[in-house]
Amino acid sequence: MDFPDITTTIGDYVKAFIDFLDENLEPFFDFIFLISSRSINGFEQFLLYIPWWVFLLLIFLLGWRFKSPFSGVLYAAFIFLVGTFGMWEEMMTTLSIVLVSVLASLIIGIPTGILMALSKGFSVVMRPILDAMQTMPSFVYLIPVIFFFPIGNIPAVIATIIYAVPPVIRLTELGIRNVDQEVIESAESFGSSRMQMLVKVQLPQALSTIMAGINQTTMMALAMAVIGSMVGAEGLGKQVLIAINHIDISLGFEAGISIVFLAIIIDRVTAGIAERFQAHRGNVS
Amino acid sequence: MTTKIKVDHVSKIFGPKPKTVIPMIEDGMSKDEILEKTGHTVGVYDASFDIQEGEIFVIMGLSGSGKSTLIRCFNLLNKPTTGAIYVDDENIVEYNTQALKQFRQNKIAMVFQHFGLFSHRTVLGNVEYGLEIRGVPKEEREKIARENLEVVGLKGWEDKYPDELSGGMQQRVGLARALANDPDILLMDEPFSALDPLIRREMQLELLDIQERLKKTIVFITHDINEAFKIGDRVAVMKDGKVVQVGTPEEILEKPANDYISEFIKDIDRSKVLQAESIMIKPNALVSLKDGLKVAVKEMEENGLSSVFVVDRQRHLQGIVTIDDAINGIKQKKTIQDVIKPDVSVADRSEYIQDLIPKALESRFPIAVVNDDNRLEGIILRVHVLSSLAAEDTD
Ligand SMILES: Nc1ncnc2c1ncn2[C@@H]1O[C@H](COP(=O)(O)OP(=O)(O)OP(=O)(O)O)[C@@H](O)[C@H]1O
Ligand SMILES: [Mg+2]
């Protein structure tokens, strides 16, 4: 049987809404654009300013301190390899985009998670929104984003934030909610104010869970590198796209493996940092 | 004695519309019926009693009887559904947010069953917490925290984290943290239940010791009757949310208010609760050092005794004279001084019967109860020591 001849036009409403935003919030979007492009350029210039061997040394030290001496050597070797592919600048661009996206995600995500933990109502409202953000194919929200911003790094950052922010929000909420009830009550019994409770007890107790969220958010931000390049972002993702267009297997592999190297290093180092926080700080359970 | 906490018809019902349940309880519906019909849980119903300043007041009862619910009303972690709680004559139930904060910061502190320590803070940081909240400067609060850690015997552990300590030590941190605030009232919800028996006994004695020195008003919860009777000046027994009896351990032991309590105290080791004074009697014969042996013999004959205690004019205990020695002494023209036996088993009036048993077994004579000046206050017959151990049926 054919579906009856009923049509809804939700998509049209969304379009109208986006038009409305574009007309009325232009100064706001300009502001966002300015901040993001400045910070991306800033990071990029800084990273490129560092001599390559200093950067390798830094990577070695990070790996050594948060994993093991062997990891330090391995990670430095990875980065060295990326350099030999001729993708040093692209790597730094990608790193800058990821860094800015992650910082913005934390600035938005941690307070949102805290609010969700403190207010049941807000949590109920936010949950389906977070689900949608994670399951909606990213291309769909790339369309309105390029509506507001010129093609380039910025729409990629926005799309990355939308995709990567849910884990840090969820795990911030979870971490705070999971703090042992007796610990909360003991803080309460000493006459803590709400703010003291949050800053002195709930956040420190939730820290290791929040760190796990930051780790996930960072990984997801990196995973967006290629998709971000579809709306004009520079960096390793763009190399992958070029390789696809030219069916250039060797370029594709080199750019792809570079992203994998970055992912491994970032994952292990942030996980190592999170572990540091775990000692004596985890939600004891 | 002044009243520190006055609990006035306090009820606490859990559920969406707690007040609607009160009339049903008044109509005699049971806790289970109410849960089934309305989905509300009766935590505490109509509790009224006074807690005196400086006493250890124990709340005892089986699991689920409402002990925690009640004690948590005292610092308003639970807000009573109805009723009033007066602390120093102020109804704390009516406190606004600010007054409640002040009250919690200054007057009352709580020790939790599972310690409730902050795992992200060092031992010192934990003990400082209450002072930090109040805005006490860093240096001062650190000093106070260190002093209190010393009180509970944890000097040298300041920089460890709670998870590096044993259970017993963790609870000492909990205790130090509560004491650091110098509260008038200390609430302790089964503080020693999570500890193994040996550590537990040690902590009980230490608590009594600390109480002796600091004279806090302590509200202590336990479901262990031996613990209740050991440390409680007075004990409240709860059942199904109701307070069924309040009294000293001796009162409860001697006159249990109902079968429930009788059942409860059946297992108690009476020798650890009853004290010497509860079984001592007034000596019906005494002789003075100045008296002759003939007086002593006459006293014993008149009272049908085979020995008699000898005291000086201020009733200080000197020793004991037996009938045989006295009669022999008369024949040899001796005085009481010559035949007196100075080695007598003595006891303090607050000594537990448990400790009297060996004395009663090794001596042929009654036990003398004396005060700190060796003044004779009473005597305990050996037979009474043993008969007191047999639980009384009813009388
Ligand atoms: N927050 C709550 N919400 C609903 N019901 C509760 C709540 N707290 C306690 N109760 C119920 O109130 C009753 C008394 O519980 P309470 O914890 O006071 O008992 P308790 O005497 O402390 O027992 P235990 O020895 O197990 O700690 C129980 O039936 C319990 O299920
Ligand atoms: Mg309890």
XYZ file of C-alpha atoms and ligand atoms in Angstrom:
712
model
C 0.000 0.000 0.000
C 1.192 3.486 -0.743
C 1.794 5.914 2.064
C -1.124 8.397 2.220
C -0.565 11.771 0.671
C 0.452 13.685 3.765
C 3.461 15.973 3.752
C 5.142 17.753 6.634
C 7.687 20.435 6.120
C 9.825 20.436 9.243
C 12.882 21.032 7.087
C 11.381 24.292 5.872
C 10.888 25.495 9.425
C 14.468 24.675 10.263
C 15.578 26.634 7.223
C 13.434 29.585 8.274
C 14.949 29.404 11.735
C 18.475 29.368 10.333
C 17.645 32.360 8.136
C 16.327 34.151 11.184
C 19.532 33.454 13.106
C 21.669 34.579 10.232
C 19.866 37.890 9.975
C 19.706 38.696 13.636
C 22.846 37.283 15.148
C 25.375 38.469 12.638
C 27.526 40.394 15.126
C 27.607 37.304 17.328
C 28.811 35.071 14.508
C 31.374 37.661 13.499
C 32.670 37.624 17.050
C 32.948 33.841 17.102
C 34.694 33.914 13.771
C 37.193 36.478 14.973
C 38.062 34.621 18.165
C 38.382 31.219 16.524
C 40.456 32.318 13.574
C 42.752 34.372 15.794
C 43.342 31.483 18.170
C 43.841 28.918 15.412
C 46.363 31.177 13.696
C 48.025 31.883 17.006
C 48.490 28.225 17.863
C 49.584 27.413 14.349
C 52.193 30.132 14.271
C 53.458 29.142 17.672
C 53.741 25.459 16.756
C 55.547 26.272 13.535
C 57.807 28.709 15.354
C 59.154 25.948 17.600
C 62.214 24.316 15.962
C 61.348 20.806 14.803
C 63.833 19.100 17.127
C 62.459 20.976 20.144
C 59.012 19.726 19.217
C 60.309 16.144 18.975
C 61.960 16.569 22.355
C 58.691 17.838 23.859
C 56.815 14.852 22.461
C 59.468 12.545 23.897
C 59.200 14.181 27.319
C 55.390 13.979 27.327
C 55.470 10.295 26.429
C 58.181 9.594 28.957
C 56.456 11.400 31.802
C 52.950 10.095 31.240
C 53.683 6.638 29.838
C 57.201 5.250 29.688
C 60.621 6.140 28.245
C 60.001 3.684 25.403
C 56.713 5.374 24.518
C 58.519 8.708 24.500
C 60.966 7.434 21.899
C 58.191 5.801 19.876
C 56.013 8.925 19.803
C 58.961 11.098 18.790
C 59.677 8.609 15.992
C 56.049 8.848 14.810
C 56.261 12.621 14.603
C 59.626 12.391 12.848
C 58.037 10.107 10.254
C 55.222 12.579 9.647
C 57.915 15.157 8.992
C 59.571 12.896 6.443
C 56.214 12.601 4.635
C 56.498 16.346 4.117
C 53.433 17.015 6.227
C 54.950 18.956 9.128
C 52.945 22.121 8.452
C 49.733 20.180 7.775
C 50.171 18.350 11.067
C 50.543 21.628 12.943
C 47.435 23.036 11.282
C 45.434 19.971 12.221
C 46.776 20.135 15.778
C 45.769 23.794 16.042
C 42.242 23.104 14.843
C 41.918 20.183 17.238
C 43.315 22.225 20.121
C 40.921 25.120 19.584
C 37.963 22.771 19.124
C 38.810 20.894 22.311
C 39.339 24.046 24.361
C 36.002 25.424 23.163
C 34.345 22.072 23.876
C 35.628 22.144 27.455
C 34.571 25.741 27.995
C 31.076 24.849 26.811
C 30.941 21.232 28.004
C 32.107 21.292 31.606
C 29.685 23.981 32.817
C 26.877 22.304 30.863
C 27.688 18.975 32.524
C 27.734 20.620 35.942
C 24.335 22.198 35.349
C 22.941 18.852 34.203
C 24.233 17.186 37.348
C 22.688 19.833 39.572
C 19.336 20.111 37.789
C 17.334 17.073 36.905
C 15.049 19.088 34.637
C 17.929 20.480 32.604
C 19.398 16.999 32.336
C 16.147 15.592 30.954
C 15.987 18.357 28.337
C 19.643 18.029 27.340
C 19.863 14.286 26.932
C 17.979 13.919 23.641
C 19.845 16.942 22.305
C 23.170 15.265 23.087
C 21.953 12.034 21.513
C 21.014 13.951 18.377
C 24.385 15.696 18.279
C 26.152 12.360 18.392
C 23.999 10.430 15.933
C 23.108 13.093 13.380
C 25.451 12.662 10.389
C 27.900 15.541 10.569
C 27.284 16.549 6.952
C 23.790 17.639 7.947
C 24.939 20.322 10.292
C 27.827 21.253 8.090
C 25.265 22.813 5.738
C 23.903 25.483 8.128
C 27.377 26.071 9.552
C 28.777 27.112 6.183
C 25.749 29.334 5.911
C 27.025 31.433 8.793
C 30.757 31.308 8.204
C 33.000 31.534 5.182
C 34.405 28.183 4.040
C 37.650 27.376 5.848
C 38.856 26.378 9.299
C 36.066 27.979 11.288
C 33.065 25.932 10.095
C 35.263 22.887 10.679
C 35.854 23.960 14.272
C 32.130 24.509 14.827
C 31.244 21.121 13.341
C 33.975 19.508 15.411
C 32.636 21.047 18.603
C 29.120 19.815 17.859
C 30.433 16.316 17.278
C 33.009 16.192 20.082
C 31.398 18.038 22.978
C 28.861 15.377 24.129
C 31.344 13.034 25.865
C 32.802 15.700 28.126
C 29.283 16.900 28.988
C 28.037 13.398 29.728
C 31.044 12.360 31.763
C 31.081 15.597 33.747
C 27.472 14.964 34.690
C 28.118 11.310 35.436
C 31.199 12.069 37.524
C 29.354 14.545 39.697
C 26.265 12.387 40.066
C 28.346 9.392 41.061
C 30.068 11.059 43.977
C 29.398 8.902 47.017
C 26.219 10.026 48.787
C 27.814 9.815 52.214
C 30.654 12.076 51.080
C 28.114 14.647 49.880
C 26.244 14.388 53.142
C 29.359 14.755 55.217
C 30.211 17.955 53.331
C 26.643 19.106 53.858
C 26.754 18.314 57.562
C 29.632 20.750 57.997
C 27.481 23.534 56.572
C 29.029 23.837 53.108
C 27.369 26.283 50.731
C 26.397 24.990 47.291
C 29.406 26.623 45.718
C 31.788 25.175 48.330
C 30.232 21.784 47.818
C 30.789 22.006 44.064
C 34.314 23.385 44.111
C 35.735 21.609 47.141
C 33.988 18.255 46.905
C 31.990 17.414 43.784
C 34.396 18.601 41.087
C 37.555 17.172 42.691
C 35.770 13.883 43.303
C 34.547 13.814 39.699
C 37.894 14.852 38.242
C 39.071 11.482 36.987
C 35.740 10.855 35.238
C 35.869 14.314 33.700
C 39.408 13.594 32.499
C 38.126 10.464 30.764
C 35.542 12.676 29.042
C 38.235 15.104 27.936
C 40.175 12.195 26.467
C 37.158 11.019 24.468
C 36.338 14.521 23.307
C 39.906 14.985 22.068
C 39.829 11.732 20.131
C 36.539 12.612 18.503
C 37.837 16.052 17.564
C 40.751 14.399 15.780
C 38.391 12.003 14.022
C 36.654 15.033 12.503
C 39.811 16.188 10.724
C 38.835 14.718 7.346
C 35.173 15.758 7.480
C 36.236 19.226 8.552
C 38.313 19.493 5.421
C 35.170 19.039 3.344
C 34.144 22.520 4.446
C 37.546 23.903 3.693
C 39.746 23.187 6.701
C 43.446 22.959 5.956
C 45.773 20.293 7.343
C 46.104 16.539 7.151
C 42.416 16.051 6.367
C 42.774 18.142 3.251
C 45.645 15.905 2.075
C 43.371 12.893 2.469
C 40.698 14.574 0.357
C 43.233 15.484 -2.321
C 44.455 11.888 -2.347
C 40.902 10.642 -2.789
C 40.291 13.054 -5.679
C 43.492 11.998 -7.439
C 43.288 8.361 -6.440
C 46.782 8.863 -5.025
C 47.352 5.798 -2.858
C 50.717 6.795 -1.407
C 49.590 10.312 -0.431
C 46.389 8.875 1.034
C 48.298 6.407 3.133
C 50.834 8.942 4.384
C 48.187 11.493 5.363
C 46.013 8.774 6.893
C 48.773 7.213 8.940
C 49.819 10.675 10.143
C 46.346 11.175 11.592
C 46.575 7.764 13.235
C 49.954 8.656 14.771
C 48.539 11.877 16.197
C 45.543 9.979 17.554
C 47.721 7.402 19.301
C 49.938 10.014 20.905
C 47.093 12.257 22.035
C 45.101 9.328 23.368
C 47.932 7.790 25.367
C 49.164 11.071 26.764
C 45.728 12.328 27.865
C 44.910 8.895 29.290
C 48.204 9.024 31.200
C 47.342 12.452 32.565
C 43.888 11.201 33.589
C 45.515 8.309 35.409
C 47.678 10.724 37.354
C 44.512 12.314 38.650
C 43.072 8.957 39.515
C 45.458 8.317 42.410
C 43.506 9.123 45.586
C 40.949 11.070 43.635
C 38.654 8.636 41.954
C 35.116 8.124 43.129
C 35.964 5.443 45.633
C 33.622 2.580 45.019
C 21.851 18.838 84.134
C 20.456 20.945 81.348
C 18.573 19.696 78.337
C 20.649 20.035 75.171
C 18.296 18.543 72.605
C 14.570 18.329 73.063
C 12.816 16.099 70.580
C 9.155 17.028 70.473
C 6.719 14.714 68.664
C 8.977 14.306 65.656
C 7.772 12.250 62.687
C 9.485 11.686 59.377
C 7.579 10.124 56.496
C 9.200 9.455 53.111
C 7.099 9.837 49.988
C 5.427 12.406 47.761
C 2.757 13.585 50.220
C 4.106 12.777 53.676
C 1.671 14.900 55.679
C -1.357 12.988 54.416
C -0.055 9.835 56.029
C 0.069 11.131 59.604
C -3.693 10.743 60.275
C -3.549 7.139 59.036
C -0.888 6.289 61.584
C -2.978 7.981 64.246
C -5.827 5.686 63.199
C -3.585 2.760 63.981
C -2.449 1.590 60.572
C 0.850 -0.234 60.637
C 4.003 0.727 58.786
C 3.559 -2.133 56.317
C -0.092 -1.323 55.589
C 0.795 2.293 54.908
C 3.592 1.310 52.565
C 1.275 -1.003 50.684
C -1.686 1.371 50.445
C 0.056 4.709 49.892
C 3.638 3.981 48.931
C 4.910 6.083 51.825
C 7.559 4.851 54.231
C 7.253 5.704 57.887
C 10.799 6.506 58.956
C 10.101 7.843 62.440
C 6.788 8.357 64.161
C 6.066 10.601 67.130
C 9.432 10.535 68.844
C 9.712 12.591 72.033
C 12.588 12.627 74.497
C 15.281 14.883 75.906
C 19.006 14.567 75.566
C 21.030 16.064 78.401
C 24.123 18.166 77.996
C 27.295 16.094 78.240
C 25.716 12.651 78.085
C 26.221 9.846 75.630
C 22.758 9.106 74.347
C 22.495 5.889 72.399
C 19.753 5.094 69.891
C 19.404 1.378 69.403
C 17.176 -0.792 67.247
C 17.111 -3.344 64.491
C 17.941 -2.504 60.887
C 15.216 -0.345 59.375
C 13.808 0.764 62.710
C 14.448 4.426 61.885
C 17.632 5.182 63.817
C 19.426 6.914 60.955
C 16.288 8.741 59.936
C 15.985 10.138 63.449
C 19.606 11.159 63.975
C 19.676 12.828 60.566
C 16.825 15.053 61.746
C 19.180 16.524 64.355
C 21.293 18.264 61.708
C 18.433 18.481 59.224
C 19.922 16.160 56.635
C 16.314 15.019 57.043
C 13.660 17.611 57.650
C 11.014 16.289 60.022
C 7.549 15.984 58.497
C 5.992 17.173 61.743
C 7.244 18.067 65.180
C 9.985 20.250 66.589
C 13.565 19.764 67.671
C 14.934 22.253 70.156
C 18.661 22.643 70.516
C 19.513 25.073 73.303
C 15.829 26.069 73.245
C 15.828 27.034 69.554
C 13.603 25.115 67.172
C 16.066 24.094 64.481
C 13.318 22.838 62.175
C 12.342 26.452 61.526
C 15.848 27.628 60.652
C 16.293 29.359 57.302
C 19.205 28.484 55.014
C 21.601 30.916 56.642
C 20.753 29.929 60.214
C 21.028 26.272 59.300
C 24.473 26.835 57.818
C 25.585 28.599 60.991
C 24.155 25.814 63.120
C 25.935 23.099 61.158
C 29.200 25.015 61.083
C 29.317 25.748 64.775
C 27.183 23.498 66.900
C 26.932 20.041 65.492
C 29.116 17.567 63.634
C 28.548 14.066 62.350
C 30.580 10.890 62.065
C 29.404 8.477 59.368
C 29.163 4.702 59.201
C 31.358 4.452 56.108
C 33.426 7.425 57.246
C 32.356 9.806 54.435
C 35.938 10.975 53.992
C 37.092 13.087 51.049
C 39.311 10.738 49.076
C 40.920 13.632 47.185
C 42.192 15.293 50.330
C 44.964 14.266 52.662
C 44.186 13.261 56.222
C 45.061 16.781 57.308
C 42.938 18.252 54.511
C 39.988 16.177 55.651
C 40.252 17.309 59.240
C 40.622 20.942 58.127
C 37.483 20.832 56.016
C 34.947 22.152 58.518
C 37.240 25.001 59.516
C 37.986 25.823 55.890
C 34.270 26.118 55.189
C 33.999 28.594 58.052
C 36.827 30.701 56.657
C 39.362 30.020 59.423
C 42.805 31.140 58.157
C 45.067 28.427 56.787
C 47.653 28.508 59.538
C 45.175 28.347 62.388
C 43.074 25.581 60.916
C 46.146 23.516 60.245
C 47.196 23.878 63.858
C 43.756 22.861 65.125
C 43.631 19.933 62.704
C 47.012 18.668 63.881
C 45.939 18.894 67.514
C 42.817 16.893 66.828
C 44.694 14.261 64.887
C 46.865 13.870 67.931
C 43.796 13.451 70.137
C 42.686 10.469 68.042
C 46.207 9.054 67.887
C 47.031 9.781 64.254
C 50.052 11.999 64.688
C 52.424 11.406 61.795
C 49.704 10.410 59.307
C 48.764 13.956 58.289
C 50.019 13.733 54.711
C 48.576 10.332 53.824
C 45.415 9.904 51.800
C 42.383 8.110 53.292
C 42.780 5.109 50.992
C 46.215 4.496 52.506
C 44.705 3.979 55.971
C 43.005 1.009 57.620
C 39.291 1.187 58.432
C 39.904 1.933 62.080
C 42.274 4.738 61.213
C 39.869 6.144 58.655
C 37.184 6.399 61.292
C 39.653 8.148 63.578
C 40.044 10.706 60.806
C 36.251 10.981 60.687
C 36.203 11.563 64.424
C 39.035 14.108 64.308
C 37.293 15.918 61.477
C 34.140 16.200 63.566
C 36.026 17.234 66.711
C 38.090 19.876 64.889
C 34.968 21.994 64.562
C 34.621 21.929 68.340
C 30.886 21.212 68.139
C 28.666 20.987 71.219
C 26.953 17.958 69.763
C 28.491 14.964 68.068
C 26.235 12.733 65.970
C 27.581 9.257 65.319
C 25.634 6.933 63.015
C 26.945 3.408 63.588
C 30.504 4.741 63.526
C 32.112 1.473 64.503
C 29.906 -1.019 62.631
C 32.287 -1.280 59.701
C 35.240 -2.135 61.944
C 36.324 -5.547 63.092
C 35.552 -6.478 66.715
C 38.983 -5.861 68.178
C 39.408 -2.392 66.658
C 35.833 -1.709 67.559
C 36.362 -2.337 71.258
C 39.427 -0.159 71.182
C 37.501 2.670 69.533
C 34.674 2.397 72.074
C 37.088 2.842 74.951
C 38.768 5.704 73.178
C 35.446 7.417 72.609
C 34.646 7.137 76.322
C 38.060 8.555 77.039
C 37.594 11.492 74.686
C 34.138 12.123 76.083
C 35.579 12.190 79.606
C 37.960 14.949 78.562
C 35.855 17.010 76.175
C 32.371 16.607 77.651
C 30.504 16.749 74.352
C 26.882 15.772 74.024
C 27.041 12.610 71.948
C 24.194 10.945 70.082
C 25.364 7.490 69.107
C 23.596 4.922 66.963
C 24.150 1.210 67.083
C 22.224 -1.966 66.477
C 24.497 -3.812 68.882
C 22.994 -3.931 72.345
C 26.296 -4.709 74.016
C 27.814 -1.618 72.463
C 24.765 0.433 73.431
C 24.918 -0.601 77.049
C 28.652 -0.254 77.237
C 28.937 3.336 76.163
C 25.453 4.770 76.705
C 24.594 6.907 79.713
C 21.044 6.507 78.481
C 19.630 4.401 75.700
C 16.565 4.834 73.484
C 15.213 1.672 71.895
C 13.423 2.024 68.543
C 11.091 -0.334 66.764
C 9.291 0.258 63.465
C 9.926 3.992 63.642
C 8.749 4.397 67.214
C 10.797 5.029 70.323
C 9.644 2.295 72.664
C 11.779 2.907 75.735
C 14.275 5.448 77.021
C 16.354 4.823 80.097
C 19.718 3.973 81.586
C 21.100 0.557 80.684
C 20.278 -0.705 84.177
C 16.701 0.558 83.971
C 16.163 -1.129 80.640
C 17.742 -4.320 81.841
C 15.746 -4.403 85.060
C 12.429 -3.222 83.684
C 12.119 -3.810 79.944
C 9.058 -1.887 78.706
C 7.716 -4.722 76.574
C 8.394 -8.136 75.124
C 10.275 -6.687 72.175
C 12.857 -5.199 74.479
C 12.986 -8.305 76.651
C 13.737 -10.275 73.527
C 16.377 -7.762 72.581
C 18.183 -7.875 75.889
C 17.999 -11.621 76.190
C 21.388 -12.052 74.578
C 23.071 -9.361 76.483
C 25.938 -10.255 78.681
C 24.633 -8.922 81.978
C 27.995 -9.100 83.648
C 29.208 -6.375 81.287
C 26.366 -4.035 82.098
C 25.546 -4.494 85.760
C 27.893 -2.711 88.101
C 28.983 -3.470 91.634
C 26.600 -0.920 93.096
C 23.565 -2.693 91.709
C 24.215 -5.791 93.807
C 25.994 -4.379 96.850
C 24.205 -4.344 100.163
C 24.599 -2.343 103.333
C 26.669 -4.334 105.800
C 24.386 -5.130 108.711
C 27.336 -5.643 111.012
C 30.551 -3.664 111.287
C 33.086 -3.389 114.030
C 35.434 -0.574 114.834
C 39.122 -0.872 115.438
C 38.509 0.445 118.959
C 36.001 -2.319 119.794
C 37.083 -5.401 121.674
C 36.968 -8.888 120.229
C 33.941 -9.673 122.345
C 31.936 -7.004 120.568
C 33.014 -8.523 117.305
C 31.912 -12.001 118.321
C 28.586 -10.679 119.558
C 27.982 -8.819 116.297
C 28.667 -11.932 114.288
C 26.512 -14.134 116.478
C 23.585 -11.719 116.386
C 23.684 -11.517 112.614
C 24.589 -15.108 111.906
C 27.876 -14.232 110.209
C 31.197 -16.020 110.094
C 33.217 -12.863 109.505
C 32.874 -9.115 109.891
C 34.556 -6.089 108.329
C 36.573 -3.777 110.529
C 36.617 -0.011 109.947
C 38.098 2.997 111.709
C 36.111 5.886 113.003
C 35.811 7.459 109.542
C 34.628 4.106 108.151
C 37.907 3.495 106.356
C 38.294 -0.173 105.710
C 40.920 -1.871 107.887
C 40.350 -5.546 107.254
C 38.223 -8.474 108.259
C 37.938 -10.659 111.357
C 36.636 -14.229 111.246
C 34.644 -15.834 114.058
C 37.306 -18.514 114.648
C 40.130 -16.013 114.981
C 38.031 -13.851 117.271
C 37.172 -16.687 119.686
C 40.763 -17.907 119.760
C 41.913 -14.324 120.274
C 39.669 -13.886 123.294
C 41.176 -16.954 124.923
C 44.686 -15.605 124.324
C 43.693 -12.086 125.445
C 44.483 -10.557 122.092
C 42.978 -7.401 120.522
C 41.317 -6.958 117.149
C 44.576 -5.468 115.873
C 46.270 -8.822 116.476
C 43.837 -11.073 114.634
C 42.668 -8.778 111.811
C 43.249 -9.995 108.264
C 44.141 -6.934 106.175
C 43.915 -8.637 102.773
C 40.350 -8.176 101.660
C 38.980 -8.253 98.094
C 37.841 -4.734 97.318
C 35.931 -3.245 94.441
C 34.884 0.179 93.172
C 31.112 0.776 93.008
C 31.202 1.203 89.219
C 33.147 -1.958 88.583
C 31.420 -4.396 86.225
C 30.295 -7.707 87.615
C 32.388 -9.359 84.963
C 35.444 -8.155 86.874
C 34.043 -9.227 90.232
C 33.690 -12.856 89.259
C 37.361 -13.807 89.767
C 37.422 -11.956 93.070
C 34.333 -13.768 94.257
C 35.812 -17.102 93.271
C 39.202 -16.736 94.897
C 38.107 -15.319 98.251
C 36.130 -16.943 101.035
C 34.827 -13.597 102.242
C 32.435 -11.015 100.868
C 33.840 -8.291 98.591
C 34.144 -4.847 100.143
C 33.013 -1.902 98.031
C 35.117 1.146 98.832
C 35.482 4.646 97.427
C 38.700 6.376 96.424
C 39.532 7.097 100.089
C 39.142 3.451 101.018
C 35.908 4.283 102.826
C 33.581 1.294 103.022
C 30.389 1.871 101.010
C 28.867 -1.570 100.969
C 29.581 -5.244 100.684
C 28.870 -7.806 98.020
C 28.096 -11.371 98.991
C 29.678 -13.972 96.786
C 26.397 -15.642 96.087
C 24.947 -12.400 94.728
C 27.710 -12.083 92.172
C 26.778 -15.401 90.661
C 23.014 -15.109 90.964
C 23.024 -11.699 89.254
C 24.233 -13.370 86.081
C 21.165 -15.496 85.719
C 18.725 -13.421 83.645
C 15.657 -12.566 85.614
C 12.434 -13.902 84.168
C 9.989 -11.374 85.499
C 9.399 -9.740 88.804
N 15.600 8.624 51.773
C 14.690 7.678 52.020
N 13.639 7.516 51.196
C 12.708 6.573 51.445
N 12.707 5.750 52.495
C 13.730 5.859 53.365
C 14.772 6.819 53.172
N 15.651 6.695 54.184
C 15.186 5.709 54.965
N 14.030 5.194 54.485
C 13.217 4.123 55.091
O 12.966 4.469 56.416
C 13.034 3.346 57.250
C 14.033 3.563 58.356
O 15.323 3.592 57.774
P 16.614 3.950 58.579
O 17.712 4.077 57.595
O 16.358 5.117 59.452
O 16.836 2.664 59.455
P 18.023 2.306 60.443
O 17.412 2.028 61.754
O 19.067 3.351 60.379
O 18.558 0.958 59.830
P 20.053 0.441 59.622
O 20.461 -0.184 60.913
O 19.920 -0.554 58.522
O 20.903 1.626 59.241
C 13.390 2.170 56.357
O 12.202 1.471 56.073
C 13.955 2.807 55.135
O 13.702 2.044 53.997
Mg 21.109 3.448 59.609
